[in-house]
Short mmCIF file of C-alpha atoms in Angstrom, two decimals:
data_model
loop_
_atom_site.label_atom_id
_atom_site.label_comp_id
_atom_site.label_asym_id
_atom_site.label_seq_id
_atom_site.Cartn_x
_atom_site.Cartn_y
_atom_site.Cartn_z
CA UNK A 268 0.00 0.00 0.00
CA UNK A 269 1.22 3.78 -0.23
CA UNK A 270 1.76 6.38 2.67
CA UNK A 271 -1.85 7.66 2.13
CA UNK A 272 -3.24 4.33 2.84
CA UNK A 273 -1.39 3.46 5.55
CA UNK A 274 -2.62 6.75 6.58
CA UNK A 275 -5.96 5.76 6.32
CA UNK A 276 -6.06 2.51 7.60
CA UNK A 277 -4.29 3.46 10.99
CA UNK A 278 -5.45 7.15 11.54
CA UNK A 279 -2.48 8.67 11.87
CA UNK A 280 -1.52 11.44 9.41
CA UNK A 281 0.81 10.91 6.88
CA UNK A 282 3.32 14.21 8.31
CA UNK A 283 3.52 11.72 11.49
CA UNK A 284 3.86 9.07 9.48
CA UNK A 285 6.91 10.93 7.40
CA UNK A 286 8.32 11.92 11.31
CA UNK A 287 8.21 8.36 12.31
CA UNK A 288 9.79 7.21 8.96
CA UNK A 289 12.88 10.15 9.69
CA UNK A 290 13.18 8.77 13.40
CA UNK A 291 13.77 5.54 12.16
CA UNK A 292 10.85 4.44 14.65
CA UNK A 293 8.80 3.05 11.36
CA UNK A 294 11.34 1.03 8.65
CA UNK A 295 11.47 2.43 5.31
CA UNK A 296 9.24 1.33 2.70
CA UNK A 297 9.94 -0.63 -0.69
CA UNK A 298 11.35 2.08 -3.11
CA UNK A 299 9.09 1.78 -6.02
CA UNK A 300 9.67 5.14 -7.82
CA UNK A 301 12.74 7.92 -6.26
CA UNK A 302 9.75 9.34 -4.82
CA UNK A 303 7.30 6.51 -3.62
CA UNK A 304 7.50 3.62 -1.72
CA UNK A 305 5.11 0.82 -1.19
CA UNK A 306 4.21 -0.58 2.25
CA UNK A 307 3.26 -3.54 3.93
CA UNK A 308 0.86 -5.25 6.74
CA UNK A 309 4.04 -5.07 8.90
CA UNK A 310 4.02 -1.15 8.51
CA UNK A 311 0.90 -1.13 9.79
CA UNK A 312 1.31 -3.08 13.07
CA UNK A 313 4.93 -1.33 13.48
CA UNK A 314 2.77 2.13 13.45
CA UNK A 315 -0.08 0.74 15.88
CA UNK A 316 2.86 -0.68 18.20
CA UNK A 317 4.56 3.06 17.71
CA UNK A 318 1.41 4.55 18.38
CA UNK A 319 0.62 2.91 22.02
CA UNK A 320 4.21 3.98 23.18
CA UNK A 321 4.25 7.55 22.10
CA UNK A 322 0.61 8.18 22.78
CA UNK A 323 -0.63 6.17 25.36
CA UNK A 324 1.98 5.28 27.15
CA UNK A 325 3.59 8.91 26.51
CA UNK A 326 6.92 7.81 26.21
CA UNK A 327 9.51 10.27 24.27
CA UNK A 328 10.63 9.13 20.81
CA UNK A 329 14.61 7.76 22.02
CA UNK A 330 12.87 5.63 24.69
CA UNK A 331 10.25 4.50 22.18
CA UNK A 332 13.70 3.45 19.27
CA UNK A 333 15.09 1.62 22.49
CA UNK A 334 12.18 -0.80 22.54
CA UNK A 335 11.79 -1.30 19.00
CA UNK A 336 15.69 -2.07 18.72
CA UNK A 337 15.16 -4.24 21.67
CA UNK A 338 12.09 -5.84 19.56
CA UNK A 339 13.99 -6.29 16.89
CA UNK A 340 17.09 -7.69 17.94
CA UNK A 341 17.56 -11.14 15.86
CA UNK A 342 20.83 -11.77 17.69
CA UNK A 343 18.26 -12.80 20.55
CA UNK A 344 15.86 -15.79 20.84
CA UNK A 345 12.06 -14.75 21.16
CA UNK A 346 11.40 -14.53 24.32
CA UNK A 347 14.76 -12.98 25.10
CA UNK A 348 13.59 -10.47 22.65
CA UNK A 349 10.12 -10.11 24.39
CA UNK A 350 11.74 -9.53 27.47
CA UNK A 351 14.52 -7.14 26.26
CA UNK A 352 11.89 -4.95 24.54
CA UNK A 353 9.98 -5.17 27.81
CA UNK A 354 12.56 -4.21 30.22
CA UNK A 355 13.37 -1.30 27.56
CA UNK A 356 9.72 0.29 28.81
CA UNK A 357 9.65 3.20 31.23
CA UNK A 358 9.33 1.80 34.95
CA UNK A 359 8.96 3.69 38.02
CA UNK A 360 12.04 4.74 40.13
CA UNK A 361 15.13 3.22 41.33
CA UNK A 362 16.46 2.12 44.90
CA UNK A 363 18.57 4.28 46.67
CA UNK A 364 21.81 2.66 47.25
CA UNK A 365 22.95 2.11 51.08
CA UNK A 366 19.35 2.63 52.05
CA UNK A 367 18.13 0.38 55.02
CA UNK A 368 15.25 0.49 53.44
CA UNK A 369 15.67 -0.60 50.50
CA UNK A 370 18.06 -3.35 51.93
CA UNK A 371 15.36 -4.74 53.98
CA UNK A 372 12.94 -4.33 51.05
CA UNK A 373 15.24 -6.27 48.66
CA UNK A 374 14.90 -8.99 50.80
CA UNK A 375 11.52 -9.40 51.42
CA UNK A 376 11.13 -8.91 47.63
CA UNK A 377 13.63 -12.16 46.99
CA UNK A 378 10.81 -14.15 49.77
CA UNK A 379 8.10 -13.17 47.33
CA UNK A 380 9.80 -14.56 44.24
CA UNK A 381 10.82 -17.62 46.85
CA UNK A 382 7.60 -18.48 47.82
CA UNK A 383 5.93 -17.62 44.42
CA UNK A 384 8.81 -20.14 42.79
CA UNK A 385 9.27 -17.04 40.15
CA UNK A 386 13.25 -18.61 39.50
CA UNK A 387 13.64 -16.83 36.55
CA UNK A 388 12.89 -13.40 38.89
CA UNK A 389 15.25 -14.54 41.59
CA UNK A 390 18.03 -15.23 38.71
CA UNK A 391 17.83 -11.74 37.49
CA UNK A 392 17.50 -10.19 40.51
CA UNK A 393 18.71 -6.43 39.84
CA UNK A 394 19.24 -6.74 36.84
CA UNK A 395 15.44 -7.08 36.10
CA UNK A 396 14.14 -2.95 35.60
CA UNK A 397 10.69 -4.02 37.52
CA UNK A 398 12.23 -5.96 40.58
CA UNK A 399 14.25 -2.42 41.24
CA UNK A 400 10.78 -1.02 41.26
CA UNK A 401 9.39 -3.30 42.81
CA UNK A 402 12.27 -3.15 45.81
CA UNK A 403 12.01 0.97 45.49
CA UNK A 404 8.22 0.49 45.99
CA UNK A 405 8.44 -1.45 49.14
CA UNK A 406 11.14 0.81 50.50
CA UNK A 407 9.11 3.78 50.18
CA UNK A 408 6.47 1.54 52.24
CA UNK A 409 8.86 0.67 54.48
CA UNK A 410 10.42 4.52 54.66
CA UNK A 411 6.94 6.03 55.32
CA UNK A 412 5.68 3.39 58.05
CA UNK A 413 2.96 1.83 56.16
CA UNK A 414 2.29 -1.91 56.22
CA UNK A 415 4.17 -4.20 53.86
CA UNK A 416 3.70 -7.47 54.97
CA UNK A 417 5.10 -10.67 53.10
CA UNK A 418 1.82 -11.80 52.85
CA UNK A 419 0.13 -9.46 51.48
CA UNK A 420 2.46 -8.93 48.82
CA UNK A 421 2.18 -12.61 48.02
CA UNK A 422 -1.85 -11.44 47.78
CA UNK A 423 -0.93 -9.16 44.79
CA UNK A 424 1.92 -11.54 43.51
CA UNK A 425 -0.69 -14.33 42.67
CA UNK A 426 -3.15 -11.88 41.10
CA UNK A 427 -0.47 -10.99 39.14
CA UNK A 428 0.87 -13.95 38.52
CA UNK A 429 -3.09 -14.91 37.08
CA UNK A 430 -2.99 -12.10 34.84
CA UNK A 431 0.32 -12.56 33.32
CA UNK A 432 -1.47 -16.21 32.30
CA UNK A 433 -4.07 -14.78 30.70
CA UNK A 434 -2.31 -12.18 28.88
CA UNK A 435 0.01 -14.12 27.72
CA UNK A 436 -3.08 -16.27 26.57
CA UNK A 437 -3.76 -13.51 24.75
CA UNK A 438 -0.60 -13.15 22.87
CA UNK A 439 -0.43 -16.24 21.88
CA UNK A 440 -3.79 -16.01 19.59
CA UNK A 441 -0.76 -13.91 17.62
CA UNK A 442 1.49 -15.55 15.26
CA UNK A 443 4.93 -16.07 16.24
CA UNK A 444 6.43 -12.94 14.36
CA UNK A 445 3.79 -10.40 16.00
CA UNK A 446 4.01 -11.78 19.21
CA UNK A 447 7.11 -9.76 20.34
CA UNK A 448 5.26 -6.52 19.64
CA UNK A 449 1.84 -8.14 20.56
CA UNK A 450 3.64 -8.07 24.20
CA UNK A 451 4.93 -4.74 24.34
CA UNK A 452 1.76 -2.90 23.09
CA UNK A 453 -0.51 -5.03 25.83
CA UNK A 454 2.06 -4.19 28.55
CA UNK A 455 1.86 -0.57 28.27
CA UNK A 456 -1.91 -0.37 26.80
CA UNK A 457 -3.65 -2.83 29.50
CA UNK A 458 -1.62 -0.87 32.72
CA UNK A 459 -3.93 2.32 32.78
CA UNK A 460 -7.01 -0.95 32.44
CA UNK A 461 -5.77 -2.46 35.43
CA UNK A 462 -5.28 0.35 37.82
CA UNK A 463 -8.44 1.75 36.71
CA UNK A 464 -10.39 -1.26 37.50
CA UNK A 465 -8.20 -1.27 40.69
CA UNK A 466 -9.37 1.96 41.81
CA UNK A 467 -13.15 1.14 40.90
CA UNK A 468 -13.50 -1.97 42.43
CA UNK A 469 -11.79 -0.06 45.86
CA UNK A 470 -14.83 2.17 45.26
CA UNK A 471 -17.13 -0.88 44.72
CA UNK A 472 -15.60 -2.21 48.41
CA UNK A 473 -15.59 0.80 50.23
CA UNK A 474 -18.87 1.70 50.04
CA UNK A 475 -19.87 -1.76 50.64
CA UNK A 476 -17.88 -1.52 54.37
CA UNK A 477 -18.54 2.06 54.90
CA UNK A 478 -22.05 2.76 54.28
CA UNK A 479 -21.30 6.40 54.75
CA UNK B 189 6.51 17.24 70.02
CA UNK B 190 8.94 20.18 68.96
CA UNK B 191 9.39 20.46 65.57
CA UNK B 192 13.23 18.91 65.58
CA UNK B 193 11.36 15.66 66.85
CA UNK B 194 8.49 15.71 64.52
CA UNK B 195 11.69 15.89 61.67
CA UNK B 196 13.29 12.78 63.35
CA UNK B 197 10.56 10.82 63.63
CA UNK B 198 9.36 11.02 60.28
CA UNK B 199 13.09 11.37 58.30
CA UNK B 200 11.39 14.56 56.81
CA UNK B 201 14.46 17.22 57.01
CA UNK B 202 12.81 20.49 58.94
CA UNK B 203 13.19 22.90 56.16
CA UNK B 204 10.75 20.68 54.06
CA UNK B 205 8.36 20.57 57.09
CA UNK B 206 8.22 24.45 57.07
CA UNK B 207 7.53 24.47 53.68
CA UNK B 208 4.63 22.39 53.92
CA UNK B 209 3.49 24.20 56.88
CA UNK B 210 3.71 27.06 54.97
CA UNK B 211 1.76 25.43 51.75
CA UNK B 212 -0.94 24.06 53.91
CA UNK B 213 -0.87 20.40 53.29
CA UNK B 214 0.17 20.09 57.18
CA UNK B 215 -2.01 21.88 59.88
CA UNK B 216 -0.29 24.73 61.98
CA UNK B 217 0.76 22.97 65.48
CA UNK B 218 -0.42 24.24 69.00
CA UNK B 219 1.23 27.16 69.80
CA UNK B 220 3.02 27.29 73.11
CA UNK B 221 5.23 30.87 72.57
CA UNK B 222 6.11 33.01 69.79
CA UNK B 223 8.02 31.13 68.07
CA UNK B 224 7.59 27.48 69.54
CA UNK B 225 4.70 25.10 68.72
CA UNK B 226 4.23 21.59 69.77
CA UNK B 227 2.80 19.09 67.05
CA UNK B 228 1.14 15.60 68.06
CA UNK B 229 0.93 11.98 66.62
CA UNK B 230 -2.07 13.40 63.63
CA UNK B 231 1.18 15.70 62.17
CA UNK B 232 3.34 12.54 62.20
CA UNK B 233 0.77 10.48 60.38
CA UNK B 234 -0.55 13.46 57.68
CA UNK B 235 3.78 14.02 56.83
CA UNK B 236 3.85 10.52 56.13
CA UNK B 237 0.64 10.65 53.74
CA UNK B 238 2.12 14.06 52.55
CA UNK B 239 5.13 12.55 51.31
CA UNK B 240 3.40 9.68 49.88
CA UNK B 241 1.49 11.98 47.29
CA UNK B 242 4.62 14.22 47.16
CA UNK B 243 7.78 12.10 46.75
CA UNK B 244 6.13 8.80 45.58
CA UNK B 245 3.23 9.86 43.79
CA UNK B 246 5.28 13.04 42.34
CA UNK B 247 1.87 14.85 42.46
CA UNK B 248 2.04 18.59 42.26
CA UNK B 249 1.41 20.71 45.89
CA UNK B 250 -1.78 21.99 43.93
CA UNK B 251 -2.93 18.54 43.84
CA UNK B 252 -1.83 16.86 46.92
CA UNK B 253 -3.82 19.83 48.57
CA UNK B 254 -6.79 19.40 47.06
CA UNK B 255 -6.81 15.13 47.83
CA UNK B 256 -5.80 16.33 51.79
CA UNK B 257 -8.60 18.95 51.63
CA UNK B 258 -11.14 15.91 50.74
CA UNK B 259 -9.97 13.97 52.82
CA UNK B 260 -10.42 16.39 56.06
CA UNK B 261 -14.23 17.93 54.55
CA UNK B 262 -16.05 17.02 57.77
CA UNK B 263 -19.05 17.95 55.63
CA UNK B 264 -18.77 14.24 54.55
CA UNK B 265 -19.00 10.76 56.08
CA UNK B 266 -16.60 8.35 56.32
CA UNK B 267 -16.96 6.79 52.96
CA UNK B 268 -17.19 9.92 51.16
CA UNK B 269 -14.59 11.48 52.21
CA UNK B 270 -12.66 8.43 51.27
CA UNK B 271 -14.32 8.83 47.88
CA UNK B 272 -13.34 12.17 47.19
CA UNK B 273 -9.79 12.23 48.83
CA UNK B 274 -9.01 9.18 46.18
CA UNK B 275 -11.32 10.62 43.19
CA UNK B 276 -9.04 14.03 44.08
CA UNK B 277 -5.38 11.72 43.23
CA UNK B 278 -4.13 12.20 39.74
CA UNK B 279 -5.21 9.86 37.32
CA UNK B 280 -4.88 8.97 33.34
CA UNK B 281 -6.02 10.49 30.31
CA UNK B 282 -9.92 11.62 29.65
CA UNK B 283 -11.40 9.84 26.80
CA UNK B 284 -12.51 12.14 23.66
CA UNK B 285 -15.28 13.45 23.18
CA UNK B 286 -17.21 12.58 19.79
CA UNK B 287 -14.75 9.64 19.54
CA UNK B 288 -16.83 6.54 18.02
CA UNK B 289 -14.00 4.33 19.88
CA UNK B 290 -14.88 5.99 23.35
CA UNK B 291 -18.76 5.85 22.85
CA UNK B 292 -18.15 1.61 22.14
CA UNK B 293 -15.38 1.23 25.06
CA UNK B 294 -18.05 3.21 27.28
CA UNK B 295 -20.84 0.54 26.53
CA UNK B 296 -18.39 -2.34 26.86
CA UNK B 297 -17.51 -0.77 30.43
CA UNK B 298 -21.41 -0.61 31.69
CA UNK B 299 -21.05 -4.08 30.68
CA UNK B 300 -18.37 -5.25 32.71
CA UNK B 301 -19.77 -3.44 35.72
CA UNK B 302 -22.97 -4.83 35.25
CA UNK B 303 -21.61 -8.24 34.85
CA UNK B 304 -19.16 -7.50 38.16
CA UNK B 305 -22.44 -6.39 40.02
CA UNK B 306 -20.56 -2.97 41.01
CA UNK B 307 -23.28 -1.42 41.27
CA UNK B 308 -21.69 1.99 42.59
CA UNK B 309 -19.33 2.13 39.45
CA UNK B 310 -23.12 2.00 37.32
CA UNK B 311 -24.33 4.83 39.58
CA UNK B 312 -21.44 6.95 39.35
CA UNK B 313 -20.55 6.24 35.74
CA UNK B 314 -18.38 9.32 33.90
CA UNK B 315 -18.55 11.46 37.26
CA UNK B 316 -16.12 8.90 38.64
CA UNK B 317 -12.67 9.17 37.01
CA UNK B 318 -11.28 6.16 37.09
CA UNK B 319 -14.23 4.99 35.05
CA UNK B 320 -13.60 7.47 32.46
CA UNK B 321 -9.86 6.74 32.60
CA UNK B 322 -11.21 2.75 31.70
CA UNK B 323 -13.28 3.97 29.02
CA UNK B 324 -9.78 6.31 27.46
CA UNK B 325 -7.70 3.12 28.30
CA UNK B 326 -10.57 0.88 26.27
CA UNK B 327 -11.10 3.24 23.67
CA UNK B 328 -7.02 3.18 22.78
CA UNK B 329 -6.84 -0.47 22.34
CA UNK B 330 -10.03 -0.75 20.26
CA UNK B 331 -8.47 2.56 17.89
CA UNK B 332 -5.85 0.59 17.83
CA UNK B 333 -6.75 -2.36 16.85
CA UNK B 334 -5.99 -4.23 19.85
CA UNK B 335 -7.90 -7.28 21.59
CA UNK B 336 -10.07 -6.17 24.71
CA UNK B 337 -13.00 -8.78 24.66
CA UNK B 338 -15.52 -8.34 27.85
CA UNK B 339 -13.97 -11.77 28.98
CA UNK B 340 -10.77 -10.72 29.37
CA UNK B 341 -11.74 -7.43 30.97
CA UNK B 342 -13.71 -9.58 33.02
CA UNK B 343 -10.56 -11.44 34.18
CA UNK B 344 -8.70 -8.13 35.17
CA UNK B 345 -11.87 -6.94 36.83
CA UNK B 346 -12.50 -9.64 38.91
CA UNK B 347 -8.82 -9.68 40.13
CA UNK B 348 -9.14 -6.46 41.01
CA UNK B 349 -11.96 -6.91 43.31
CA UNK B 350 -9.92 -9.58 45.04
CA UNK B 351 -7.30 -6.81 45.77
CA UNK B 352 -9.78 -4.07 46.53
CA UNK B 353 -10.77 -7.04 49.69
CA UNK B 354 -7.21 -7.79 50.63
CA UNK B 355 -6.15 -3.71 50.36
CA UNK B 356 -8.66 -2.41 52.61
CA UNK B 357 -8.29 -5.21 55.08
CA UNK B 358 -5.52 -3.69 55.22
CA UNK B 359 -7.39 -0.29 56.27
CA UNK B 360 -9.60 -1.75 58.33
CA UNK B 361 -6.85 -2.76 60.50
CA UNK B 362 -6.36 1.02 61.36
CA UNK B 363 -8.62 3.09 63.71
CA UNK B 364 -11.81 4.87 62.12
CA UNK B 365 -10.43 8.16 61.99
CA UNK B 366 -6.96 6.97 60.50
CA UNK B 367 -8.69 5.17 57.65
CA UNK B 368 -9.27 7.59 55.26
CA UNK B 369 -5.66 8.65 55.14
CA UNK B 370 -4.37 4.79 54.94
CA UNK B 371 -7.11 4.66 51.95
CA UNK B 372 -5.10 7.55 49.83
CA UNK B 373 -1.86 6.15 51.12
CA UNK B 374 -1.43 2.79 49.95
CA UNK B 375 -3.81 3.57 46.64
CA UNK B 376 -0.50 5.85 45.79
CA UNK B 377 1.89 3.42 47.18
CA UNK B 378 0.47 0.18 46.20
CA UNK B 379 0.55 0.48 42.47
CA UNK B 380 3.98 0.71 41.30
CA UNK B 381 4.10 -2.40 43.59
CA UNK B 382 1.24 -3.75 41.42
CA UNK B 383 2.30 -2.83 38.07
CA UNK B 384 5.97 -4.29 38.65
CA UNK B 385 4.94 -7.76 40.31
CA UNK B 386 2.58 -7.53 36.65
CA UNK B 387 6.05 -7.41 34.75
CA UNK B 388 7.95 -9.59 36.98
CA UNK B 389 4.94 -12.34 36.74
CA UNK B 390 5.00 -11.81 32.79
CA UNK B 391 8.66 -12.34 32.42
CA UNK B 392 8.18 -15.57 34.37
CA UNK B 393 5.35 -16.48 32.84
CA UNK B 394 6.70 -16.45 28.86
CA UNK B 395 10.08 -17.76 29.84
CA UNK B 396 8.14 -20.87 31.07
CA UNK B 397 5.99 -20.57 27.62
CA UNK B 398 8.99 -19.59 25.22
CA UNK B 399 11.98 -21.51 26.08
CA UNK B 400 14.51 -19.10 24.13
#
C-alpha cells in the first residue's frame, strides 16, 4: 500500500507518518519510484505498536527506538527479545543505594519470588528494571511506616501472577512474528485498564464496608 | 513534640516541614510561645501521607492539597470522604469526546460493571474518574486495533476486586479516623508495587511458555 493508505487505515496522518519514517521508529518502505515507496501489513502493526508507546503510554521518541531495537534484535531468541523490549519500557524509580530500606525491602522482595517459585525473577534479581521497582516500591512503604507485609504482597503476587497467564493467553492467539510486539503494546496499553479497575473496584468495596 | 522531633521521627528534614506548613498540606501545630509550637501523633501520620502523594506519587502541591482537603471535609462521612480524597489523586487520560472508539469502550464498560455487580461504578458512571480513565484506556486499544473482549476485561476486573478485599483489610486494621488517610496512602503506594509484580509475573510467565 502507499503512505496515504497506511494513513488511512491506521489514523495517523501521513506528516507523522513521514516523522516516524525520519526517526527511524517506522522502517522504510519498498522504493518503487525515487519518490514513492510501497508498504506492507508489517508497517501497519509497526505504526499501531509506535502509536501505544508515544501516545498512550507517553513515552519520548529515544525511549520508544530503544524498545523497537530491543524488539527487533535477531541476535536474541524470542522470548529474550520479548523480554529485552519489555525491560526497555519506562518503569517507576530506582532504589537508593545504602538505604536500610531498601536493603530490607530487597529482601523481602527475593521471599516473594521464593515463595511464588518465580526462579527466573530470583536469577535476574537487579538486573530485572521491575524488581528495582518493585524493591524501590516497598522501601518507600517501608520509609513512610505503612504496612508491607510478606503476605500481602504474596496477595498481589498471585493476582499478578493470574494475569500474566491470561495475557500471555492472549498473545499467543498472535502468530509467532507479531508476538514480540503483541507483548509490548498489551504491557503498556492494558496498565492504565488495570489500575483503573483497581481503583473502581476499591470504590465498589468501600462503600460496601462504609455505608457512609 | 517540637518540631526537631516531629523531623526525626518522620526522616522529613525540617526545612521541608516548614515548607509544607507554609503550603498548607500540614495543619499549623499548638502554639506554646512566639516562636515554639508543639505538634502531636495526627502531624506525624498526615507528613507521612504528605510525602506519599509528594515524593512517591510526584503529584504537584496543587494537587496533593486538594486530595488532603477531601480527605479532612467534615461535611462528609466516612466513605465519602474516602471517595473524594481518592477521586481528588491524579489519574490517566480523559477519553474524547465525539470519539466513536470511546462511545463503544463506554458501553463495553457498563457491561463489565454490570456483569461485576458494582453497582456503585453503574451509579457513578463518567462522574467517577477512574471509570472514564477505563473507558480512554478501552477506547485506545479498540483505535488501535488491539484485543479487549468483555472476557478478558472480566478477568482483570475480577482480580481487582480480590485486591480491593485484601487492600482495605488492610485499612480496616487502622482506627476509624486513621482510615481515610491509609485509603489515599497505599492507593498511591500500592501500584507501582502492582504494576511491577505484573512485569515480573509476565517475564516468568513467557520464559516458562517460550523456552529461548
Amino acid at each position: 500500500m502507499r503512505l496515504a493508505e497506511l494513513s488511512e487505515r491506521s489514523g495517523v496522518p501521513t506528516a507523522t507518518i513521514k516523522y516516524y519514517l525520519r526517526e527511524r521508529l517506522l522502517p522504510p518502505g519498498e522504493r518503487i519510484t525515487a519518490t514513492k515507496a510501497e508498504y506492507g501489513e508489517e508497517h501497519l502493526r509497526r505504526l499501531r505498536l509506535v502509536r501505544s508507546l508515544i501516545q498512550v503510554g507517553r513515552m519520548p521518541v529515544a525511549t520508544a527506538r530503544e524498545v523497537l531495537a530491543a524488539a527487533d534484535d535477531e541476535s536474541l531468541g524470542q522470548n529474550a527479545r520479548m523480554g529485552a523490549a519489555v525491560w526497555a519500557l519506562p518503569h517507576g524509580p530506582e532504589p537508593e543505594e545504602d538505604d536500610p530500606h531498601a536493603a530490607r525491602a530487597r529482601e523481602q522482595v527475593d521471599t516473594v519470588l521464593r515463595r511464588m517459585d518465580w526462579s527466573h525473577g530470583q536469577e535476574l534479581g537487579d538486573n530485572a528494571p521491575a524488581y528495582r521497582t518493585l524493591v524501590a516500591a516497598i522501601a518507600s512503604l517501608d520509609r513512610l511506616g505503612y504496612p508491607h507485609e510478606t503476605e500481602h504482597l504474596l496477595v498481589h503476587a498471585r493476582l499478578a501472577g493470574e494475569l500474566a497467564v491470561a495475557d500471555l493467553d492472549l498473545v499467543e492467539t498472535y502468530g509467532t512474528p507479531e508476538q514480540i510486539e503483541a507483548v509490548v503494546a498489551l504491557t503498556v496499553l492494558y496498565e492504565p485498564v488495570l489500575l483503573s479497575l483497581r481503583r473502581l473496584a476499591q470504590t465498589e468495596e468501600s462503600s460496601r464496608r462504609f455505608k457512609k
